[in-house]
Coordinates of C-alpha atoms in Angstrom, one line a residue:
X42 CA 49.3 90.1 80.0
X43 CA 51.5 92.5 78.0
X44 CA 54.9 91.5 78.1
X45 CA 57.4 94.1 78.7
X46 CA 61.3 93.2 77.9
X47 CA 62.8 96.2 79.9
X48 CA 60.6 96.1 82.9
X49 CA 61.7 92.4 83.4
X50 CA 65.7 93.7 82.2
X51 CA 65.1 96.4 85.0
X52 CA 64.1 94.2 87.9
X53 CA 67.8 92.3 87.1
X54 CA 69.3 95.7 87.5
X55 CA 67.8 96.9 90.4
X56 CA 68.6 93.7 92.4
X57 CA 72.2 94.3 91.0
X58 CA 72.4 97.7 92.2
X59 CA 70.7 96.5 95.8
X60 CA 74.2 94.0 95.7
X61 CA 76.5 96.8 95.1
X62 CA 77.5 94.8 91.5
X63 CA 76.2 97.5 89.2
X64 CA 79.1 99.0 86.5
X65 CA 80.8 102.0 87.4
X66 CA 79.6 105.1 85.5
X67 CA 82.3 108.0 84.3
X68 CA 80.1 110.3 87.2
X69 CA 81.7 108.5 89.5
X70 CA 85.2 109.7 87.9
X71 CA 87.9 111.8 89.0
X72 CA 88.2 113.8 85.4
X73 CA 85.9 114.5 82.7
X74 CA 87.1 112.5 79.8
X75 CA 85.2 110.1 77.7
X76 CA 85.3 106.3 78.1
X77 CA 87.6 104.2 76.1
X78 CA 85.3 101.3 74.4
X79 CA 86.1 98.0 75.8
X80 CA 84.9 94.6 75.9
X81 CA 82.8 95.3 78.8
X82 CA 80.5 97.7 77.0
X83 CA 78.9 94.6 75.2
X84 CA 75.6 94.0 76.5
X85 CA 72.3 95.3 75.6
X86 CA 71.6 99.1 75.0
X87 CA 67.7 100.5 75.1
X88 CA 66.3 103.0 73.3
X89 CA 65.1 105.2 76.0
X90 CA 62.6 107.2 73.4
X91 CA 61.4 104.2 71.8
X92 CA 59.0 101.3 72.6
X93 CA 60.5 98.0 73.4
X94 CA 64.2 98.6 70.8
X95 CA 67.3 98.6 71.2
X96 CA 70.9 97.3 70.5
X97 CA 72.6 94.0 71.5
X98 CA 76.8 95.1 71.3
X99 CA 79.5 92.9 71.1
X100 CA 83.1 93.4 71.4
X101 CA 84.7 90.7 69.7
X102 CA 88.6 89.2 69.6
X103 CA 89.2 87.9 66.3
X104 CA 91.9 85.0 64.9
X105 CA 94.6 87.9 64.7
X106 CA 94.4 89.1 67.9
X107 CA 92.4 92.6 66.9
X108 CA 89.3 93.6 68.7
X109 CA 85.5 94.8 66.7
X110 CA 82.4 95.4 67.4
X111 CA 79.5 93.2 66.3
X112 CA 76.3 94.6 66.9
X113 CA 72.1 93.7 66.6
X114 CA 69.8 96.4 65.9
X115 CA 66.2 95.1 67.0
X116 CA 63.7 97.5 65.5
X117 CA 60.2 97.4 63.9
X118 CA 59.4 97.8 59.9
X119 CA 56.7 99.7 57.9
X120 CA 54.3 96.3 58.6
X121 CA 54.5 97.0 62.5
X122 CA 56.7 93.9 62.4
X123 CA 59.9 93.2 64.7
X124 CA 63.1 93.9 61.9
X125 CA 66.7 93.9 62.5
X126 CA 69.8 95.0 61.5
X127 CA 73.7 94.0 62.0
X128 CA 76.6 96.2 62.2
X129 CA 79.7 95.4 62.0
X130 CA 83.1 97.7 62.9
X131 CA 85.9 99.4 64.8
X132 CA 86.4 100.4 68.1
X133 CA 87.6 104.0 68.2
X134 CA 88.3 105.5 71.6
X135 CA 85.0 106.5 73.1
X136 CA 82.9 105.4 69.4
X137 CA 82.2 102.1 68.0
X138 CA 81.8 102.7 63.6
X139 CA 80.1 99.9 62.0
X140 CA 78.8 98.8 58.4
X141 CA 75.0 98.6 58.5
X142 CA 73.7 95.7 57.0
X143 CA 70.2 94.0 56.5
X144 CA 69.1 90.4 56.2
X145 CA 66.2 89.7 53.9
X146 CA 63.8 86.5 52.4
X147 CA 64.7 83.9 54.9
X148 CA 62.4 81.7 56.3
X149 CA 61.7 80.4 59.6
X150 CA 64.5 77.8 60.3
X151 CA 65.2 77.5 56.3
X152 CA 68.1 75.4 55.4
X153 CA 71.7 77.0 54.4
X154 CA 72.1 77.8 51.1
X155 CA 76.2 78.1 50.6
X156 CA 75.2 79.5 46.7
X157 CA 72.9 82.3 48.0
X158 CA 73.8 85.5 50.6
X159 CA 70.6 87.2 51.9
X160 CA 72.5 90.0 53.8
X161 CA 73.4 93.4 52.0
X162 CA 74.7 96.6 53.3
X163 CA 72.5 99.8 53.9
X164 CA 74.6 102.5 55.3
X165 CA 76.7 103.2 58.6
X166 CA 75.7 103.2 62.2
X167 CA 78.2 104.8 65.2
X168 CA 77.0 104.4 69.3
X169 CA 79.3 107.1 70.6
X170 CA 79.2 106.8 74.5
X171 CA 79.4 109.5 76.9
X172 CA 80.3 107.2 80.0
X173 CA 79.8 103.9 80.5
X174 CA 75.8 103.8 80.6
X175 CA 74.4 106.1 78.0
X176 CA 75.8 107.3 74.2
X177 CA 74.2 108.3 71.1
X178 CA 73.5 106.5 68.2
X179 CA 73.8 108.0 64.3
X180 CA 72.4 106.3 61.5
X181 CA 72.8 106.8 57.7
X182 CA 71.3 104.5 55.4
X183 CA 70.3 104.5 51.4
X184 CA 67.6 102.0 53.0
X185 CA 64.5 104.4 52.6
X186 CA 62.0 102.6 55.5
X187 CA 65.2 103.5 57.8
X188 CA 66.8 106.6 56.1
X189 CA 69.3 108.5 58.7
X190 CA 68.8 109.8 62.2
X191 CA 69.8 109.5 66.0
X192 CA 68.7 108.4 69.3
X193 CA 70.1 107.9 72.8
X194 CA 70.8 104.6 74.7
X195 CA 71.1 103.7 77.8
X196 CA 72.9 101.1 79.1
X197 CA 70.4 97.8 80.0
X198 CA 72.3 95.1 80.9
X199 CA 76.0 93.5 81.0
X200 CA 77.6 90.6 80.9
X201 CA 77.8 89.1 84.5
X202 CA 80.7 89.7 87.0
X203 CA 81.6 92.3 84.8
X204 CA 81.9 96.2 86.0
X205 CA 83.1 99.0 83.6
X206 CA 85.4 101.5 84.8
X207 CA 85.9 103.1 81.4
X208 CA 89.3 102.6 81.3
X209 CA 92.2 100.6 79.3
X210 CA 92.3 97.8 82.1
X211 CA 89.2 96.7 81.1
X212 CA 90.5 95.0 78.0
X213 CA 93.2 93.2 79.7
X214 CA 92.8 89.1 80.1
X215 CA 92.3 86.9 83.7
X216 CA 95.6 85.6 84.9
X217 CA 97.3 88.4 82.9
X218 CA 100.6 89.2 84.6
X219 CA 102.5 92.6 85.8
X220 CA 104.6 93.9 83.6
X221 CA 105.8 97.6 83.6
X222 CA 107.8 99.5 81.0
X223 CA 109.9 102.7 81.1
X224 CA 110.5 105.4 78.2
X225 CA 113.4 107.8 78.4
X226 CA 112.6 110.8 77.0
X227 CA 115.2 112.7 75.5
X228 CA 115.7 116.1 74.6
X229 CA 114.6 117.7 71.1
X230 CA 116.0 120.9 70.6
X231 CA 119.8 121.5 70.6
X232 CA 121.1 122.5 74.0
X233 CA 118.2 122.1 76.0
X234 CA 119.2 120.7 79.5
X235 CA 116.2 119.0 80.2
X236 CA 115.2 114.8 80.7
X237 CA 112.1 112.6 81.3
X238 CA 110.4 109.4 81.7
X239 CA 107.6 107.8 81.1
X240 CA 106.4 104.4 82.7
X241 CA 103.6 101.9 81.6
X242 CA 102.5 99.4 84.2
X243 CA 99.7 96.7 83.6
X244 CA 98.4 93.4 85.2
X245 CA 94.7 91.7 85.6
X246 CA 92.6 95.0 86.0
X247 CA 94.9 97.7 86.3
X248 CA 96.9 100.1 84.3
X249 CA 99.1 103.2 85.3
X250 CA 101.2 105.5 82.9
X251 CA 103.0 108.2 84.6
X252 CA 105.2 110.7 82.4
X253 CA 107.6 113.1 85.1
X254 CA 109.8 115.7 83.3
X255 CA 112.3 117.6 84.9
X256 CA 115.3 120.5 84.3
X257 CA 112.4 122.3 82.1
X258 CA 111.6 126.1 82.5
X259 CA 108.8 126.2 84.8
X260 CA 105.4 126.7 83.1
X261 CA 102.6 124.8 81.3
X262 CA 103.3 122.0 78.7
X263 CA 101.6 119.6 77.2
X264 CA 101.9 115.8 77.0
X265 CA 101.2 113.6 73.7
X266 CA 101.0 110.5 73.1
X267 CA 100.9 109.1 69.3
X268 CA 99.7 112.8 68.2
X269 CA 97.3 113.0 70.6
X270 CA 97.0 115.8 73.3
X271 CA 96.6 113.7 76.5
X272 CA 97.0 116.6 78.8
X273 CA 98.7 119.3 80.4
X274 CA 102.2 119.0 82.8
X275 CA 102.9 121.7 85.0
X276 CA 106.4 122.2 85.9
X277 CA 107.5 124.1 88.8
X278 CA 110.8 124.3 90.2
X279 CA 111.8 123.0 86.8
X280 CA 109.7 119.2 87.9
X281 CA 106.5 118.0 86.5
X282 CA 104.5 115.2 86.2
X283 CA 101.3 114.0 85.1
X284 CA 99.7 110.5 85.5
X285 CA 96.5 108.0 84.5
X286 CA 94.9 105.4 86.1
X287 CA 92.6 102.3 85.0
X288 CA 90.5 102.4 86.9
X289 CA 90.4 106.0 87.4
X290 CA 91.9 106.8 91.4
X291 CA 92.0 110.2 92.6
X292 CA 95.0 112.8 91.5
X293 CA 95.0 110.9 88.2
X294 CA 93.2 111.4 85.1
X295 CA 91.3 108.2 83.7
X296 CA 93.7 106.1 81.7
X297 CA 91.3 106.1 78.5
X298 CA 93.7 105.4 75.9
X299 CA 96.7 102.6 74.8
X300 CA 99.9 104.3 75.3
X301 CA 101.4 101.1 73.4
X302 CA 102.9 101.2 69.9
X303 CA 103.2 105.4 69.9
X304 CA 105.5 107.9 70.8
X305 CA 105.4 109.8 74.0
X306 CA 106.3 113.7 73.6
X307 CA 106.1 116.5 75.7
X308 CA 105.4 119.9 74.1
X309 CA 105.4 123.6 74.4
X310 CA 104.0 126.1 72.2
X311 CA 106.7 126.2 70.0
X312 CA 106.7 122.6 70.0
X313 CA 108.5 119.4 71.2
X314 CA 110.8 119.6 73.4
X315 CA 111.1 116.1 75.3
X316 CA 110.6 112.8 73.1
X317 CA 110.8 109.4 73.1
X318 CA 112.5 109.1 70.0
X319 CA 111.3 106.8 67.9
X320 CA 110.4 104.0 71.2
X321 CA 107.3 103.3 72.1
X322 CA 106.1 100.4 74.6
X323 CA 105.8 97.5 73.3
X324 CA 102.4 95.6 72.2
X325 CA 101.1 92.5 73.5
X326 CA 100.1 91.2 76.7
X327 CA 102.2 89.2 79.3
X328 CA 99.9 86.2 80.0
X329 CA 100.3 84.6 76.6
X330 CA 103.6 82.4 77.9
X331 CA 103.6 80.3 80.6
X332 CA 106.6 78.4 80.6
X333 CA 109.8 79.9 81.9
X334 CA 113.0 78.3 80.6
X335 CA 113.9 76.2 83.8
X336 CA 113.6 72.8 83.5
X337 CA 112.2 71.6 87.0
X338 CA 112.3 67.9 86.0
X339 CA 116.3 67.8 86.4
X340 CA 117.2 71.1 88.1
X341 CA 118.9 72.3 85.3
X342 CA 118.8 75.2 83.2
X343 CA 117.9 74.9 79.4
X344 CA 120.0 76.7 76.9
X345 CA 118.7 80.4 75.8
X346 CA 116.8 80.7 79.2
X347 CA 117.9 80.4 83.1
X348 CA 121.0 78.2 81.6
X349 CA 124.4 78.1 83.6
X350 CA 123.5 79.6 86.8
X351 CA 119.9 77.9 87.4
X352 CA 121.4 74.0 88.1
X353 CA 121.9 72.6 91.3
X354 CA 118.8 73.7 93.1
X355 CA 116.9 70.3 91.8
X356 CA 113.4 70.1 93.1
X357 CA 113.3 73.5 94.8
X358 CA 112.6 74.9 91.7
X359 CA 109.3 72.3 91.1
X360 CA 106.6 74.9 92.0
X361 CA 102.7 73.8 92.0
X362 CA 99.9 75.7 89.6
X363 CA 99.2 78.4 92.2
X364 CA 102.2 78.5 94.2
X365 CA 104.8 81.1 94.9
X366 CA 108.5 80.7 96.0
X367 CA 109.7 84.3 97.2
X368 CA 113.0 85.3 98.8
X369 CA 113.9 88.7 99.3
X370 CA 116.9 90.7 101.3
X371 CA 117.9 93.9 102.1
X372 CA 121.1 96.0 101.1
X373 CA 124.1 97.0 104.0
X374 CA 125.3 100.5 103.5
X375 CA 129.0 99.8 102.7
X376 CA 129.5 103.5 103.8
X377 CA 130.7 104.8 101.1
X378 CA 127.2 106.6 100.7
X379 CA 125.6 107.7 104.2
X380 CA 121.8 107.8 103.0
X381 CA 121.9 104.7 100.4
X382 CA 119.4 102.1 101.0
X383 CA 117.8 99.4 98.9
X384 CA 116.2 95.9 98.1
X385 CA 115.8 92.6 96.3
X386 CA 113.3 90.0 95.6
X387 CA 113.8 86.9 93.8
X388 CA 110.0 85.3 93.0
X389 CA 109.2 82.1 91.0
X390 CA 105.6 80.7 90.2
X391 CA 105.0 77.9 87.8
X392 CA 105.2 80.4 84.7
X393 CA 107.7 82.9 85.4
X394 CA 111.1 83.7 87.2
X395 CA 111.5 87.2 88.0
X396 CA 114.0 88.8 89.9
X397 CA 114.1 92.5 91.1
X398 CA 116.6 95.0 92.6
X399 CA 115.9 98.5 94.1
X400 CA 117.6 101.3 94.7
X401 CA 117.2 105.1 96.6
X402 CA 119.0 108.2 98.4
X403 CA 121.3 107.8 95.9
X404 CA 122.5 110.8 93.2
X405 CA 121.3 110.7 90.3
X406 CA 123.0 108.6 87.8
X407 CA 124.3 105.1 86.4
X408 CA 124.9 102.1 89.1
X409 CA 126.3 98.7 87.6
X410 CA 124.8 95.7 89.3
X411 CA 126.7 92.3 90.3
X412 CA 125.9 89.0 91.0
X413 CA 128.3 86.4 92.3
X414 CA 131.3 89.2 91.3
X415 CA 130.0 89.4 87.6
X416 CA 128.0 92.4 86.3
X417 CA 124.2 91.6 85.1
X418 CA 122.8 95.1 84.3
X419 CA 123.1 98.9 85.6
X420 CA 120.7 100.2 87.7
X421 CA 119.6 104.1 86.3
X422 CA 118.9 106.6 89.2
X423 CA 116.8 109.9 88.6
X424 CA 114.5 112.0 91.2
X425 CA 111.0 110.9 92.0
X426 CA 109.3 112.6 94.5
X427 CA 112.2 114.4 95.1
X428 CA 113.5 111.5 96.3
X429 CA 116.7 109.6 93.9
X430 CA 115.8 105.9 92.9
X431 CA 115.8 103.2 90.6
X432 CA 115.1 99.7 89.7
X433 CA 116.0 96.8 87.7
X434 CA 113.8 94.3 86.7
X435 CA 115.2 90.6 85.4
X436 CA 112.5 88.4 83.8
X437 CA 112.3 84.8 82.3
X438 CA 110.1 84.8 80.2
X439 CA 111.2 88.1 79.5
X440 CA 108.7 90.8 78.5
X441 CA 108.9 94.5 77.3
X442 CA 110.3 96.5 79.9
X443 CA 112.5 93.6 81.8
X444 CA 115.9 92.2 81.2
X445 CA 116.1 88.7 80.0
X446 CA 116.7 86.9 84.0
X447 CA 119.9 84.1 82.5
X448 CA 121.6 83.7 85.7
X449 CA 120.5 82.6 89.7
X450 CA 121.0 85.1 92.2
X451 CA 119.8 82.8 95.2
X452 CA 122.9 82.1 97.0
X453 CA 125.1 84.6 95.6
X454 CA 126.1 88.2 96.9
X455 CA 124.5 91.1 95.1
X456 CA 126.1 94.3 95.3
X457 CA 125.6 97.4 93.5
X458 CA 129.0 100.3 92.9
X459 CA 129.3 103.7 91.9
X460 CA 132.0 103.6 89.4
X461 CA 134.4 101.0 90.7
X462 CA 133.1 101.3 95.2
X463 CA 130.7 99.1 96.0
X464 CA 127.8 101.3 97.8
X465 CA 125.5 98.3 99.2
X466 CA 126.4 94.7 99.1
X467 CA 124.4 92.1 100.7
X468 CA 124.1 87.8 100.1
X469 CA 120.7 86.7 98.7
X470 CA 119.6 83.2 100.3
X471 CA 119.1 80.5 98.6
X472 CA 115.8 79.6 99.6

């Protein structure tokens, strides 16, 4: 009975597909850019040319926190015997670039020999991938049995519960939790009566970034991020936007990239002209603390953290693994502003305190925030959607993007001015 390893891979597959569990493909994409290599590309890759090879791919986390790809090569030799080779590399946007290396004279289960290293290098190998299952793999080696070449893969199996959309979301850890971040962008050429924004959302399997421009002349413009043309922006009526998704949703092109650690500019053929000037969003990813600085043992706050305003609410503050507390209020319109409307939410979970206020129908422009008569932030209003709004965002643990959340709003009256008239005004309760 001749055994045949991708026949039996195959039957897996089709009972996946038959379960609606089979990885998303960039086919099924809104957009026509290439996939961003993530951890869920590891699994095995066939040669669809070739009898019974293919490629085993790893993406791997190492000790410092960077990502690379580890990856098998089962093949034949010269002798009609099964050979392999490892690679070893980087992860560059829709290509993996490894080190070819080859193991030789080791014996079946042969004891380790710390004195003696069997495994030399050969050449280079890079699997670029068109979507997320097929690519094309190049191969150039000073290893004459092997030599260079190339040969399509396809993908044959993943790892399970897994589904590829392609996207930057992909990499992000279970439990990870949401955090956004927002860019001004300023102008870059003296005189130029122009502003932007650009925001960067993520959580457990999904990503956004959104960049919307406005005061521009209208006409075509191009966005960059860390040198590298991401797409266009069309502005008309002197407003444009453009805006990616992971996974990919319709109007949006496929978030494929890491908009953290570069700079976000927006360009016209004679160059910039909106930038973010030096900031950038910050690295890192907001499920690697889980204690916030309230001490739920005596109900009072601990210096650095929720200190000063966070004592006296004892063991309403003790919240179970899994649990949520979440209190939340509208504005009153004070009157001073007809169409002014807006929000807050105060949440608390076992690992974080966050505490959120929002704003709209307002004109643009710079609205301080108070708590219990004593300022905590200013709220910054611009148009979205035509529409004028903002939000501020009070964290503890705080993360890129929030303000650090050192006071208790439960209990108190928030209200939010222009200049020195309060606008909206309302009492948050206390539980």
């Amino acid at each position: 009975m001749k055994f045949n390893f991708r026949a039996g891979i195959l039957c897996v597959a089709a009972a996946a597909v038959a379960a609606g569990s089979f990885p998303v493909y960039a086919d099924d994409f809104d957009g026509q850019h290439a996939p961003m290599v993530t951890r869920h590309f590891s699994g095995l890759w066939e040669q669809v040319d070739h009898e019974n090879q293919g490629i085993a791919l790893q993406v791997v986390h190492q000790f410092d926190g960077s990502r690379r790809a580890v990856a098998f090569w089962y093949t034949y030799g010269a002798d009609r015997q099964p050979d392999w080779f490892m690679g070893l590399g980087e992860l560059l946007e829709n290509r993996v670039e490894m080190e070819l290396y080859r193991s030789a004279d080791v014996g079946f289960l042969q004891s380790d020999d710390p004195q003696r290293d069997p495994v030399f290098p050969i050449g280079t190998m890079t699997m670029e991938f068109a979507d997320c299952g097929q690519g094309t793999v190049n191969f150039n080696t000073d290893y004459d049995p092997v030599g260079s070449g190339s040969f399509p893969v396809e993908r044959l199996a993943w790892i399970h519960n897994t589904q590829c959309s392609g996207g930057l979301s992909d990499d992000f850890p279970a439990g990870m939790l949401q955090a956004r971040q927002r860019l001004v962008l300023d102008p870059a050429r003296q005189g130029l009566q122009a502003s932007g924004h650009a925001e960067f959302e993520r959580s457990t399997g999904y990503s956004a970034l959104d960049v919307e421009v406005e005061g521009l002349a209208d006409g075509s413009y191009r966005l960059f991020v860390g040198q590298h043309d991401r797409g266009p922006i069309i502005v008309s009526g002197g407003r444009g936007e453009i805006g990616f998704r992971s996974p990919a949703e319709s109007g949006h092109g496929l978030l494929n990239f890491d908009p953290r650690g570069h700079g976000i500019e927006v360009r016209d053929a004679q160059g910039v002209v909106l930038s973010s000037a030096g900031s950038h969003f910050e690295e890192g990813h907001a499920s690697q603390d889980h204690e916030h600085n309230f001490d739920c043992a005596d109900g009072r706050g601990m210096g650095g953290g929720m200190g000063g305003g966070m004592g006296g609410h004892g063991g309403d503050d003790c919240v179970e693994d899994g649990d949520w507390i979440v209190i939340a209020a509208e504005f009153v319109n004070q009157g001073m502003l007809a169409q002014a409307k807006g929000e807050m939410t105060w949440e608390m979970s076992h690992e974080r305190v966050e505490f959120e206020v929002e704003i709209e129908k307002v004109p643009a422009g710079m609205y301080p925030l108070r708590v219990g008569g004593v300022q905590v932030g200013v709220i910054e209003t611009m148009s979205i959607d035509g529409t004028n709004g903002g939000v501020i965002h009070f964290r503890d643990p705080q993360r890129p993007g929030t303000e650090h959340l050192d006071f208790d709003p439960r209990g108190q009256t928030i209200e939010v001015l222009q200049g020195e008239t309060v606008i909206l005004s309302a009492g948050l309760p206390a539980q």
